[in-house]
PDB file of C-alpha atoms and ligand atoms in Angstrom:
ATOM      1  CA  UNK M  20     -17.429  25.318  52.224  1.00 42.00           C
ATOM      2  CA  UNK M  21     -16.996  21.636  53.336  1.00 59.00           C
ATOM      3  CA  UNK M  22     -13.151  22.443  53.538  1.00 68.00           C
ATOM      4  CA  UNK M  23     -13.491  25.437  55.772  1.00 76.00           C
ATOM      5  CA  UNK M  24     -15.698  23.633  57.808  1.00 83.00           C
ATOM      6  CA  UNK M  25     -13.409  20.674  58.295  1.00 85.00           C
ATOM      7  CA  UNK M  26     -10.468  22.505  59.064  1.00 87.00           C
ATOM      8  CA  UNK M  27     -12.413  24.836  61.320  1.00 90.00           C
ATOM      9  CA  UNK M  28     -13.418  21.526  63.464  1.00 93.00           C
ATOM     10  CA  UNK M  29      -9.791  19.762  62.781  1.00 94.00           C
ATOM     11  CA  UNK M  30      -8.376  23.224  64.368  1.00 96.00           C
ATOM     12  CA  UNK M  31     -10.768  23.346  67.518  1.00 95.00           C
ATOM     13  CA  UNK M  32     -10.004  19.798  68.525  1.00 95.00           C
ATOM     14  CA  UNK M  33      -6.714  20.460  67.973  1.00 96.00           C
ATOM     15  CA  UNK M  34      -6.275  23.297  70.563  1.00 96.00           C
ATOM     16  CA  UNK M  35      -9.010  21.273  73.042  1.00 95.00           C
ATOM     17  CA  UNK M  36      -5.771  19.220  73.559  1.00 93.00           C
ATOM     18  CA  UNK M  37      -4.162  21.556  75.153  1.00 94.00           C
ATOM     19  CA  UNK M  38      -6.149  21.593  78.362  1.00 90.00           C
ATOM     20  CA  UNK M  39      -3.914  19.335  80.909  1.00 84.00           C
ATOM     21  CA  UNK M  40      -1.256  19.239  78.512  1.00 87.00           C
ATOM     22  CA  UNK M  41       2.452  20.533  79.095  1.00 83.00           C
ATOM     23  CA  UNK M  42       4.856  22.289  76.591  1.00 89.00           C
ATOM     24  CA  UNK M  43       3.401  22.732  73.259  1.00 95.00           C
ATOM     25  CA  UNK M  44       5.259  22.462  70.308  1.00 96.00           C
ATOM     26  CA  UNK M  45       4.918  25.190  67.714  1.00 98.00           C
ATOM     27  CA  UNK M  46       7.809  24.257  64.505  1.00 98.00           C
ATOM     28  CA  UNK M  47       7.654  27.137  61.981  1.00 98.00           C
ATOM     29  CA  UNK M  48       9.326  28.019  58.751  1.00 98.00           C
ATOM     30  CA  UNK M  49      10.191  31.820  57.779  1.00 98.00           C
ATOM     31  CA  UNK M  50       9.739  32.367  54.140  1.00 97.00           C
ATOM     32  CA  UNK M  51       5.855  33.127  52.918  1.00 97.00           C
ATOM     33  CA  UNK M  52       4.783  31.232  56.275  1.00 98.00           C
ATOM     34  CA  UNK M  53       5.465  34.184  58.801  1.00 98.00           C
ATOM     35  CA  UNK M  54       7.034  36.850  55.834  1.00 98.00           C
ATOM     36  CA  UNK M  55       5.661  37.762  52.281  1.00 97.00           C
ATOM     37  CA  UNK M  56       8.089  36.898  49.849  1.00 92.00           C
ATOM     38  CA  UNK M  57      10.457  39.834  48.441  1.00 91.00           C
ATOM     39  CA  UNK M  58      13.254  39.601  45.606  1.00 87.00           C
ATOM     40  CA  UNK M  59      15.904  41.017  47.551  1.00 92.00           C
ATOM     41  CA  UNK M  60      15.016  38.760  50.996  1.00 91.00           C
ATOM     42  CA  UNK M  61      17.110  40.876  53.603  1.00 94.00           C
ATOM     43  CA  UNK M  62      13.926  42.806  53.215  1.00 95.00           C
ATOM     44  CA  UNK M  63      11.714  39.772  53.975  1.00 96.00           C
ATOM     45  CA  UNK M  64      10.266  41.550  57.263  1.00 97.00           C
ATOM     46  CA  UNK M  65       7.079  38.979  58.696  1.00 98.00           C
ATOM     47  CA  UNK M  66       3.386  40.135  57.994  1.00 97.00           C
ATOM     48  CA  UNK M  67       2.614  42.988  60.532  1.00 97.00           C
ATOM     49  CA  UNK M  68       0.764  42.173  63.662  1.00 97.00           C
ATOM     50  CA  UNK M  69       2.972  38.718  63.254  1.00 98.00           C
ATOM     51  CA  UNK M  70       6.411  39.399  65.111  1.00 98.00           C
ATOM     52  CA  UNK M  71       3.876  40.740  68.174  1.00 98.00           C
ATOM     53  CA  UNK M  72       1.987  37.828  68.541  1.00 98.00           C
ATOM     54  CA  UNK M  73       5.333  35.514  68.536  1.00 98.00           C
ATOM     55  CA  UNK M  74       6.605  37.758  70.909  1.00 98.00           C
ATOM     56  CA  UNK M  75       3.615  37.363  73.645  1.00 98.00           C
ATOM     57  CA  UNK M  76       3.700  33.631  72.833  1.00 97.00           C
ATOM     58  CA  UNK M  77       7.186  33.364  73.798  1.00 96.00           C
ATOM     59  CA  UNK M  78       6.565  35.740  76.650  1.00 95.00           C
ATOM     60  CA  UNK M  79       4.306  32.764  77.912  1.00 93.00           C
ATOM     61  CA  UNK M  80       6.776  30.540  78.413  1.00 91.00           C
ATOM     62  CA  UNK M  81       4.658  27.655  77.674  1.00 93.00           C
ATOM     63  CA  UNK M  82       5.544  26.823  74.193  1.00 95.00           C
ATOM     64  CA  UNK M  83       8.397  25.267  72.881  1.00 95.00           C
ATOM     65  CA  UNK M  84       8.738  27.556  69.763  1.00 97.00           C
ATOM     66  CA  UNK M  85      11.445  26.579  66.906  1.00 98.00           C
ATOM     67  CA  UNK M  86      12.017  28.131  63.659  1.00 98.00           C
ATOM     68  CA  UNK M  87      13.037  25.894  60.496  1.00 98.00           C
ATOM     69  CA  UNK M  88      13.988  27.454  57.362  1.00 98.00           C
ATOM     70  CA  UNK M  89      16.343  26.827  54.246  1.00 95.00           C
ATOM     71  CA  UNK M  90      17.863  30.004  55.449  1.00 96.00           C
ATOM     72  CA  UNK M  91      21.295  29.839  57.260  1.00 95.00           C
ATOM     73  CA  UNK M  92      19.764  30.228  60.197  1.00 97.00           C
ATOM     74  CA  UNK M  93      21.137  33.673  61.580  1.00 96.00           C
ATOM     75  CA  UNK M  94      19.480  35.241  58.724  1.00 97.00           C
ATOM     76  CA  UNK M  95      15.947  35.285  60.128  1.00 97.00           C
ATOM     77  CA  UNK M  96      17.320  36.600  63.403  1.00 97.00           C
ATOM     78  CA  UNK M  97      17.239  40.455  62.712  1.00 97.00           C
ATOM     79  CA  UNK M  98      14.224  40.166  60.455  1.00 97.00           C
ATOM     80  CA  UNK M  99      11.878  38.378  63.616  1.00 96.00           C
ATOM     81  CA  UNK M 100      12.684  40.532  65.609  1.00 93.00           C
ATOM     82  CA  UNK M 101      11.874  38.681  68.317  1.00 96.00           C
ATOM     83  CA  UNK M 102      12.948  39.813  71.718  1.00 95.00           C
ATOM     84  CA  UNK M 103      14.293  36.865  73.316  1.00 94.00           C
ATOM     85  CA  UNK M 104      16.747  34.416  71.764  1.00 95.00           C
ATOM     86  CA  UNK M 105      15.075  31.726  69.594  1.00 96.00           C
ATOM     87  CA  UNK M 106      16.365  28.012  68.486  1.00 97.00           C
ATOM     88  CA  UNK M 107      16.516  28.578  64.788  1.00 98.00           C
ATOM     89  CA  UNK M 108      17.427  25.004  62.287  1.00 98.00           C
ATOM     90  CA  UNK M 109      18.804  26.712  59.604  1.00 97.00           C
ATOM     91  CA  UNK M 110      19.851  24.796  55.476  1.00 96.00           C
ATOM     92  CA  UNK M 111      16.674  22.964  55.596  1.00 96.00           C
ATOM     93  CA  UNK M 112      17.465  21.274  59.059  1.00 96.00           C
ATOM     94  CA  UNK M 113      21.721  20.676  58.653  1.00 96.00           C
ATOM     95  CA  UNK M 114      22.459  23.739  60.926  1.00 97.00           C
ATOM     96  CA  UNK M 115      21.051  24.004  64.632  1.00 98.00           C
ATOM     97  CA  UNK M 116      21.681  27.849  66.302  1.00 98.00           C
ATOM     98  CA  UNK M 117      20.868  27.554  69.339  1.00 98.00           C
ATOM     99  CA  UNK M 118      19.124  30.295  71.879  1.00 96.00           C
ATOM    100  CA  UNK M 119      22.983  30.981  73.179  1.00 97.00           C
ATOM    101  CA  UNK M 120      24.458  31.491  70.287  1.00 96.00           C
ATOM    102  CA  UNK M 121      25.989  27.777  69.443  1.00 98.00           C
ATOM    103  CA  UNK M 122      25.799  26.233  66.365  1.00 97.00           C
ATOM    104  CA  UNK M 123      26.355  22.823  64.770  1.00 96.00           C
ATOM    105  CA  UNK M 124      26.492  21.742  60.894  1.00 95.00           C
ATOM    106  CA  UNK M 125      25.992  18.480  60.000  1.00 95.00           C
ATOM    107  CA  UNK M 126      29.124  17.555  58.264  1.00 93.00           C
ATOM    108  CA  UNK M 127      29.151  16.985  54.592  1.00 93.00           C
ATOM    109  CA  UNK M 128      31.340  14.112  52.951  1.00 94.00           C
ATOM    110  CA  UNK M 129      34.078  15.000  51.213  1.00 95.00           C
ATOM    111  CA  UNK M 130      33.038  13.765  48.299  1.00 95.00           C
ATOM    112  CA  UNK M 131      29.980  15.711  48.208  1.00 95.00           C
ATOM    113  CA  UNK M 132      32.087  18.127  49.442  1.00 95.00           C
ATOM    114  CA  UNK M 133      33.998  18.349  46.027  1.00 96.00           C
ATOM    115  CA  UNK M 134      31.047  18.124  44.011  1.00 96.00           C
ATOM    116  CA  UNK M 135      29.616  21.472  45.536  1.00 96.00           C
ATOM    117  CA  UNK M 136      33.110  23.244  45.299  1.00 97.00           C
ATOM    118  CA  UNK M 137      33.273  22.493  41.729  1.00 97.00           C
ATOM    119  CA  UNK M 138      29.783  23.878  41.473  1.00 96.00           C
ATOM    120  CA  UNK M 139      30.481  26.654  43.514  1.00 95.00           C
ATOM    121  CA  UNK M 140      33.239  27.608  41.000  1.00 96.00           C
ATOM    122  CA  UNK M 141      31.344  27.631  37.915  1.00 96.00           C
ATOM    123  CA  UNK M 142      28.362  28.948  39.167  1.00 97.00           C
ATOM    124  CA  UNK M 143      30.315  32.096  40.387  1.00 96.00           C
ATOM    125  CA  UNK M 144      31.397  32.603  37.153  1.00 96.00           C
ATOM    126  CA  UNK M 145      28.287  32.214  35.448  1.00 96.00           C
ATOM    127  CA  UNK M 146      24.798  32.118  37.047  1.00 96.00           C
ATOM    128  CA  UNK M 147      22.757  31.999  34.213  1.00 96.00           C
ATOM    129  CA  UNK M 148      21.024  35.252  34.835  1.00 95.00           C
ATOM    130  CA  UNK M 149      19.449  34.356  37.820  1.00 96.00           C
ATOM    131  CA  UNK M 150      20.973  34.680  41.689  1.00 96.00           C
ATOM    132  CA  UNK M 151      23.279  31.882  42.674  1.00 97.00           C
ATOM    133  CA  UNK M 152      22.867  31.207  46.767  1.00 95.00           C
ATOM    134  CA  UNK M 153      26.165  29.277  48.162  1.00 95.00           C
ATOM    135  CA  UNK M 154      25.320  27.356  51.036  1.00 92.00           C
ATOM    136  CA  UNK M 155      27.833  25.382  53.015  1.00 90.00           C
ATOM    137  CA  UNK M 156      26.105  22.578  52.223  1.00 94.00           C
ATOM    138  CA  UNK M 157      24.135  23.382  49.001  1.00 95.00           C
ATOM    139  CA  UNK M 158      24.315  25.676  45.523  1.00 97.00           C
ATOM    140  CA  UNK M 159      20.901  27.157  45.234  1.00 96.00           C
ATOM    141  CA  UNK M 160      19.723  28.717  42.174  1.00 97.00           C
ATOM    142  CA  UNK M 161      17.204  31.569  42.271  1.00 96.00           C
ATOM    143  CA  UNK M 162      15.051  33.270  40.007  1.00 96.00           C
ATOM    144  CA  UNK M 163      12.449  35.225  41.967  1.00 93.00           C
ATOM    145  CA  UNK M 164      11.700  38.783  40.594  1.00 93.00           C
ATOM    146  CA  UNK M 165      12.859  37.664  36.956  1.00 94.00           C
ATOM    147  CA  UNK M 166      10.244  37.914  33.530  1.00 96.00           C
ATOM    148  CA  UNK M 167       8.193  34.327  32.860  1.00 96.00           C
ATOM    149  CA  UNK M 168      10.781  33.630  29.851  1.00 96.00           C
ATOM    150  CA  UNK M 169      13.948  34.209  31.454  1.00 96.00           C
ATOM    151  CA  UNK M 170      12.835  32.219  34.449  1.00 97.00           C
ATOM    152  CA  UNK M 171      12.459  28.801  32.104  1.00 97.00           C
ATOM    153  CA  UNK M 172      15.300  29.803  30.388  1.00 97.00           C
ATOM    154  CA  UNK M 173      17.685  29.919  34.129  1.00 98.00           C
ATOM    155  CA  UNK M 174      15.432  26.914  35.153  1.00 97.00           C
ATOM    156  CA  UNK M 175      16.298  24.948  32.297  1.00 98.00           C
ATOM    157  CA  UNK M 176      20.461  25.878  32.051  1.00 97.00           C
ATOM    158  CA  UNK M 177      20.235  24.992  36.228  1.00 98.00           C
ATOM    159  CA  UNK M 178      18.368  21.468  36.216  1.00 98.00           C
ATOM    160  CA  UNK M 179      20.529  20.630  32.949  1.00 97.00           C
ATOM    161  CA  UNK M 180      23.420  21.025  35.594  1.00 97.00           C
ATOM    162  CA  UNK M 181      21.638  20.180  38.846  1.00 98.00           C
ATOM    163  CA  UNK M 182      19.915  16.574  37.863  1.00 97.00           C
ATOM    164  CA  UNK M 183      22.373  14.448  37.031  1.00 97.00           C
ATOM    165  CA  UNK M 184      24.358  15.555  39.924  1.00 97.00           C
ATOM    166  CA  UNK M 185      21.496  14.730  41.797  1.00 96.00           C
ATOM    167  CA  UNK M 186      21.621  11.055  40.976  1.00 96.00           C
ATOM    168  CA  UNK M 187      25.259  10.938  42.975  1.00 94.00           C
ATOM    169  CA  UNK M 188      25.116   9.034  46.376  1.00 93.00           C
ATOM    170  CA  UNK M 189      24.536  12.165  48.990  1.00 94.00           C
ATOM    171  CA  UNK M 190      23.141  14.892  46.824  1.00 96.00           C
ATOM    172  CA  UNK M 191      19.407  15.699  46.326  1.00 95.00           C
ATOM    173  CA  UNK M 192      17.442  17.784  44.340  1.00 96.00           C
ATOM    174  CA  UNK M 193      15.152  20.104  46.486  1.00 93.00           C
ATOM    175  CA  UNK M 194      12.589  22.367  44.398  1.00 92.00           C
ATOM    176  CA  UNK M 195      11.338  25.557  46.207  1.00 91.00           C
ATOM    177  CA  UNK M 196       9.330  28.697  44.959  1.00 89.00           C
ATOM    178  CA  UNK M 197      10.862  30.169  42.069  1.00 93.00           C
ATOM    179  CA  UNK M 198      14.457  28.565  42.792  1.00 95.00           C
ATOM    180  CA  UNK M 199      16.291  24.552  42.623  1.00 97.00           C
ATOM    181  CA  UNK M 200      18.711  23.820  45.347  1.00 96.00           C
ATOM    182  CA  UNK M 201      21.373  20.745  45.065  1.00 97.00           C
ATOM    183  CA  UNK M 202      22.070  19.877  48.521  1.00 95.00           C
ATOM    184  CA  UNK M 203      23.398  17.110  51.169  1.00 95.00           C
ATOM    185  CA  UNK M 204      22.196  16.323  54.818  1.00 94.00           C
ATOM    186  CA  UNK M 205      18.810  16.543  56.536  1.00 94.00           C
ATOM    187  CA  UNK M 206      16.072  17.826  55.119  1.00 95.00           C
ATOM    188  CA  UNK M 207      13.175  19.348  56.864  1.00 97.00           C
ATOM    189  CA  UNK M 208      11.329  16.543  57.541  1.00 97.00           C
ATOM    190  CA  UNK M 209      14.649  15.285  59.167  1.00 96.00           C
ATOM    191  CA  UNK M 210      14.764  18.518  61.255  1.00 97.00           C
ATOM    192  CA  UNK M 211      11.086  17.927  62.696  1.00 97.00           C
ATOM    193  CA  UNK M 212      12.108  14.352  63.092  1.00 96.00           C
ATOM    194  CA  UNK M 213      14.675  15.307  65.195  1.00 96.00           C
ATOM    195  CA  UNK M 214      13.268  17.904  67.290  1.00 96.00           C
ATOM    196  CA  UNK M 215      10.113  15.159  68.069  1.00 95.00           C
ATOM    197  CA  UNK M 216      12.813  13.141  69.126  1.00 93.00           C
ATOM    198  CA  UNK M 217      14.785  14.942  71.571  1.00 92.00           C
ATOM    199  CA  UNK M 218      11.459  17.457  73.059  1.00 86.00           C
ATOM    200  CA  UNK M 219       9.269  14.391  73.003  1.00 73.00           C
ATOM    201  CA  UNK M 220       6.460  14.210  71.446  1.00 61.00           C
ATOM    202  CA  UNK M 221       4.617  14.486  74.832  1.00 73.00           C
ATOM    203  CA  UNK M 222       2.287  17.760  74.090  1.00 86.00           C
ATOM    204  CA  UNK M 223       0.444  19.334  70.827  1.00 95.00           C
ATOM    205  CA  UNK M 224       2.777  19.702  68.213  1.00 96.00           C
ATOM    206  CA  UNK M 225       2.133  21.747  64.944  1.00 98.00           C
ATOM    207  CA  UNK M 226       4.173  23.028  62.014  1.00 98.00           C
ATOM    208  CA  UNK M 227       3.312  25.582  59.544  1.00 98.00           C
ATOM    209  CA  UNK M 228       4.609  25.991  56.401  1.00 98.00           C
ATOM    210  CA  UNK M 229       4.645  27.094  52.826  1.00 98.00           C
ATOM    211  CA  UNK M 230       6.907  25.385  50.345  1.00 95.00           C
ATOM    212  CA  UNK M 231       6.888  22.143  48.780  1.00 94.00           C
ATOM    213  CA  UNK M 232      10.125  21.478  50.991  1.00 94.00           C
ATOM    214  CA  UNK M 233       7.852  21.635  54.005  1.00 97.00           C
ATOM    215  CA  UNK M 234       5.544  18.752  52.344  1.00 97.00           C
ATOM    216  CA  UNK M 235       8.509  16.649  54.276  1.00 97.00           C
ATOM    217  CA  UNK M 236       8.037  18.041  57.886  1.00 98.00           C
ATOM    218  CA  UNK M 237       4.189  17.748  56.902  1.00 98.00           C
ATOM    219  CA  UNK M 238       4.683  13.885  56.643  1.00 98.00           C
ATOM    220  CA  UNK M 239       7.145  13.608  59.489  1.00 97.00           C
ATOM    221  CA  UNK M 240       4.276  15.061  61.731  1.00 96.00           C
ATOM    222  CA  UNK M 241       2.037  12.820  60.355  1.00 95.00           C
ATOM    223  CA  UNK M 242      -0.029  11.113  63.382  1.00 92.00           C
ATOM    224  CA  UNK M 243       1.790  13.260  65.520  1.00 93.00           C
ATOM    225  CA  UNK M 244       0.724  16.388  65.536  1.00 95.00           C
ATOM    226  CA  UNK M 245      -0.863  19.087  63.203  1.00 97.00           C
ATOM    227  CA  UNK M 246       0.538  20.005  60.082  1.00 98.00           C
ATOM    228  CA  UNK M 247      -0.663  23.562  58.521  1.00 98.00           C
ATOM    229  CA  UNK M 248      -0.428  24.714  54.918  1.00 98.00           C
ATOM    230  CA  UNK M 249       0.340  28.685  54.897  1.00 98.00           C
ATOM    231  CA  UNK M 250      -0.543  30.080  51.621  1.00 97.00           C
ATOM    232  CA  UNK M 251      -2.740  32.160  49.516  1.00 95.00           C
ATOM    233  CA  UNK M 252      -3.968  29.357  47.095  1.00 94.00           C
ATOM    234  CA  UNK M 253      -4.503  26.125  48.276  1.00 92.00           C
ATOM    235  CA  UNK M 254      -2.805  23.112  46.664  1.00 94.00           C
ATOM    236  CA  UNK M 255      -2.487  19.309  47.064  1.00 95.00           C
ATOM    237  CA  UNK M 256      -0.572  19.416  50.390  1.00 97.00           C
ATOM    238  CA  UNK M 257       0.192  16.300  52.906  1.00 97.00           C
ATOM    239  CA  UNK M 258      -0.955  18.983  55.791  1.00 97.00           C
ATOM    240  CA  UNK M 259      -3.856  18.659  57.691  1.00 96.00           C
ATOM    241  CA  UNK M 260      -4.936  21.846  57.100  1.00 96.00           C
ATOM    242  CA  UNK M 261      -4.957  25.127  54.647  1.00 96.00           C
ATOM    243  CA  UNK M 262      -4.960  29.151  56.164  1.00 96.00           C
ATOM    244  CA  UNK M 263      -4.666  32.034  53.848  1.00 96.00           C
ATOM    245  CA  UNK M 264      -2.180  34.585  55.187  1.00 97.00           C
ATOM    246  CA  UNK M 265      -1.865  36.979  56.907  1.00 97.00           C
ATOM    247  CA  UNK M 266      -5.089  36.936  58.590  1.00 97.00           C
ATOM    248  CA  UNK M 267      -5.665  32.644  59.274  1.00 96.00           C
ATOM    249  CA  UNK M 268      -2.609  32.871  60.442  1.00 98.00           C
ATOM    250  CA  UNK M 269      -2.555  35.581  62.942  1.00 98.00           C
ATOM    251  CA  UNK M 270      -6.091  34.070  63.841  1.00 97.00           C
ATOM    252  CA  UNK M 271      -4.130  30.571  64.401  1.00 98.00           C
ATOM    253  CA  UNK M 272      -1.338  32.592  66.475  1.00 98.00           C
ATOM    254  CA  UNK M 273      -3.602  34.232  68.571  1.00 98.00           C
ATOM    255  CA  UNK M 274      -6.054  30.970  69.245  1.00 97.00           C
ATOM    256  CA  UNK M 275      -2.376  29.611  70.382  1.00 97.00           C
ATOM    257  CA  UNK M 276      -1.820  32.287  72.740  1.00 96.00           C
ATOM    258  CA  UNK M 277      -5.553  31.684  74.208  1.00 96.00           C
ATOM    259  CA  UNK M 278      -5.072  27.858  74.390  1.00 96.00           C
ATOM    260  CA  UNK M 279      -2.192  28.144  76.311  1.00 94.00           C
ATOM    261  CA  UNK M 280      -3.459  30.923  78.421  1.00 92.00           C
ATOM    262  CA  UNK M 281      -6.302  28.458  79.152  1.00 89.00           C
ATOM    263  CA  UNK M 282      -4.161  25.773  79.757  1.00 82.00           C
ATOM    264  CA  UNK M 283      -2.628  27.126  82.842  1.00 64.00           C
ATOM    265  CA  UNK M 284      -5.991  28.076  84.135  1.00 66.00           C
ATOM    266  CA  UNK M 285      -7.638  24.228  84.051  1.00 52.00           C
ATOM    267  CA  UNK M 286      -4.449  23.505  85.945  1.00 50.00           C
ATOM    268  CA  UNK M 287      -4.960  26.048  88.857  1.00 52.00           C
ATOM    269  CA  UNK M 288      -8.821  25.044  88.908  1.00 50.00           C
ATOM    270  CA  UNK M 289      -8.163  21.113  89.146  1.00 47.00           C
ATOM    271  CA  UNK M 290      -5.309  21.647  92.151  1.00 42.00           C
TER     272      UNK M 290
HETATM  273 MG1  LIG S 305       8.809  28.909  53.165  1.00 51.52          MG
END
């Protein structure tokens, strides 16, 4: 009770600041944030009612609205469904599409580079069971949708090969929901790092997330802005506060739309 109460309060104060404010910042991952999770995840459509309320946000204009997933980035595109283009940071934060079309990759040493190929190569030929993801800048290893025994069994074959790569100068070990990902170059908390940077962190800010790879945007917004938790059971989280979804979050959407709707009203009514 004392939780819901809290975040309640932390949530009304937060959207009092947007009165005399300009641009709002609204960061948001894909993947059980805005979408349930699905094993085959070209079918990861968002929650319904979800895509709608995006839609009328960005039909606002007020909010600057940016997507950050571990996706490549044009994945989440078609599955939005959003009808105006979107500025999507795709890989955890090393690819930027932006609304036109362009995109940019951080580059990956070559080095690093050969480590991955190598990877790349064996994993091909042998994934263990579960679903190998190659990334131009990662191997991720997948085992959503599999029984509870043959998921430790892939888990254990994958960190046995990911963790001591993991100790090599420019490789990191990034642990998701049901999956391990070996990777180089900016992580999420990078991304909203970033993004701060070059928007400036002038108006409300606020990212939503899922994963324990958003617990690094979380702590990059730290002091900053508000960081939200999106899941169905709470756990220890650096966000400032928990919603269950679907229905917290299409609440939180839809106080968004009002704030800024409310916004532009104090500033016709002070001119
Ligand atoms: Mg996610």
């Amino acid at each position: 009770m004392g939780l819901a109460h809290e975040a309640a309060e932390r949530l009304e104060a937060f959207f009092r600041g947007f009165a005399g404010s300009t641009a709002p910042l609204l960061l948001l991952d894909y993947d059980g944030t805005l979408a349930p999770f699905r094993v085959d995840r070209f079918k990861a459509k968002p929650w319904a009612g979800v895509s709608e309320l995006l839609n009328r946000i960005q039909g606002q204009t007020k909010t600057q609205m940016v997507f950050i997933t571990g996706r490549p980035a044009a994945e989440i595109l078609p599955l939005l469904g959003l009808d105006a283009p979107v500025e999507v940071w795709g890989l955890h934060g090393t690819e930027r599409l932006y609304p036109d079309g362009s995109r940019e990759l951080e580059p990956v040493p070559a080095a690093v580079r050969k480590v991955l190929d190598d990877l790349r190569e064996q994993l091909n030929r042998d994934s263990f069971g579960g679903l190998f993801e190659d990334k131009d800048n990662a191997a991720v290893m997948h085992w959503r949708g599999v029984s509870a025994a043959r998921a430790k069994q892939i888990e254990q074959r994958t960190r046995k090969l990911f963790e001591p790569l993991a100790r090599l100068d420019g490789l990191v070990l990034l642990e998701f929901s049901a999956g391990l990902e070996l990777r180089a170059g900016r992580d999420k908390g990078g991304a909203v790092e970033a993004i701060l940077k070059e928007k400036g962190a002038i108006g409300p800010a606020a990212y939503l997330g899922d994963d324990f790879t958003d617990e690094a945007a979380f702590e990059a917004l730290q002091g900053r802005g508000l960081s939200v938790l999106v899941r169905r059971e709470w756990r220890e989280t650096a966000a400032d506060v928990w919603l269950r979804p679907p229905a917290e979050l299409k609440k939180f959407l839809t106080q968004w739309l009002e704030a800024c709707r409310m916004q532009g009203q104090s500033r016709l009514s002070s001119s």
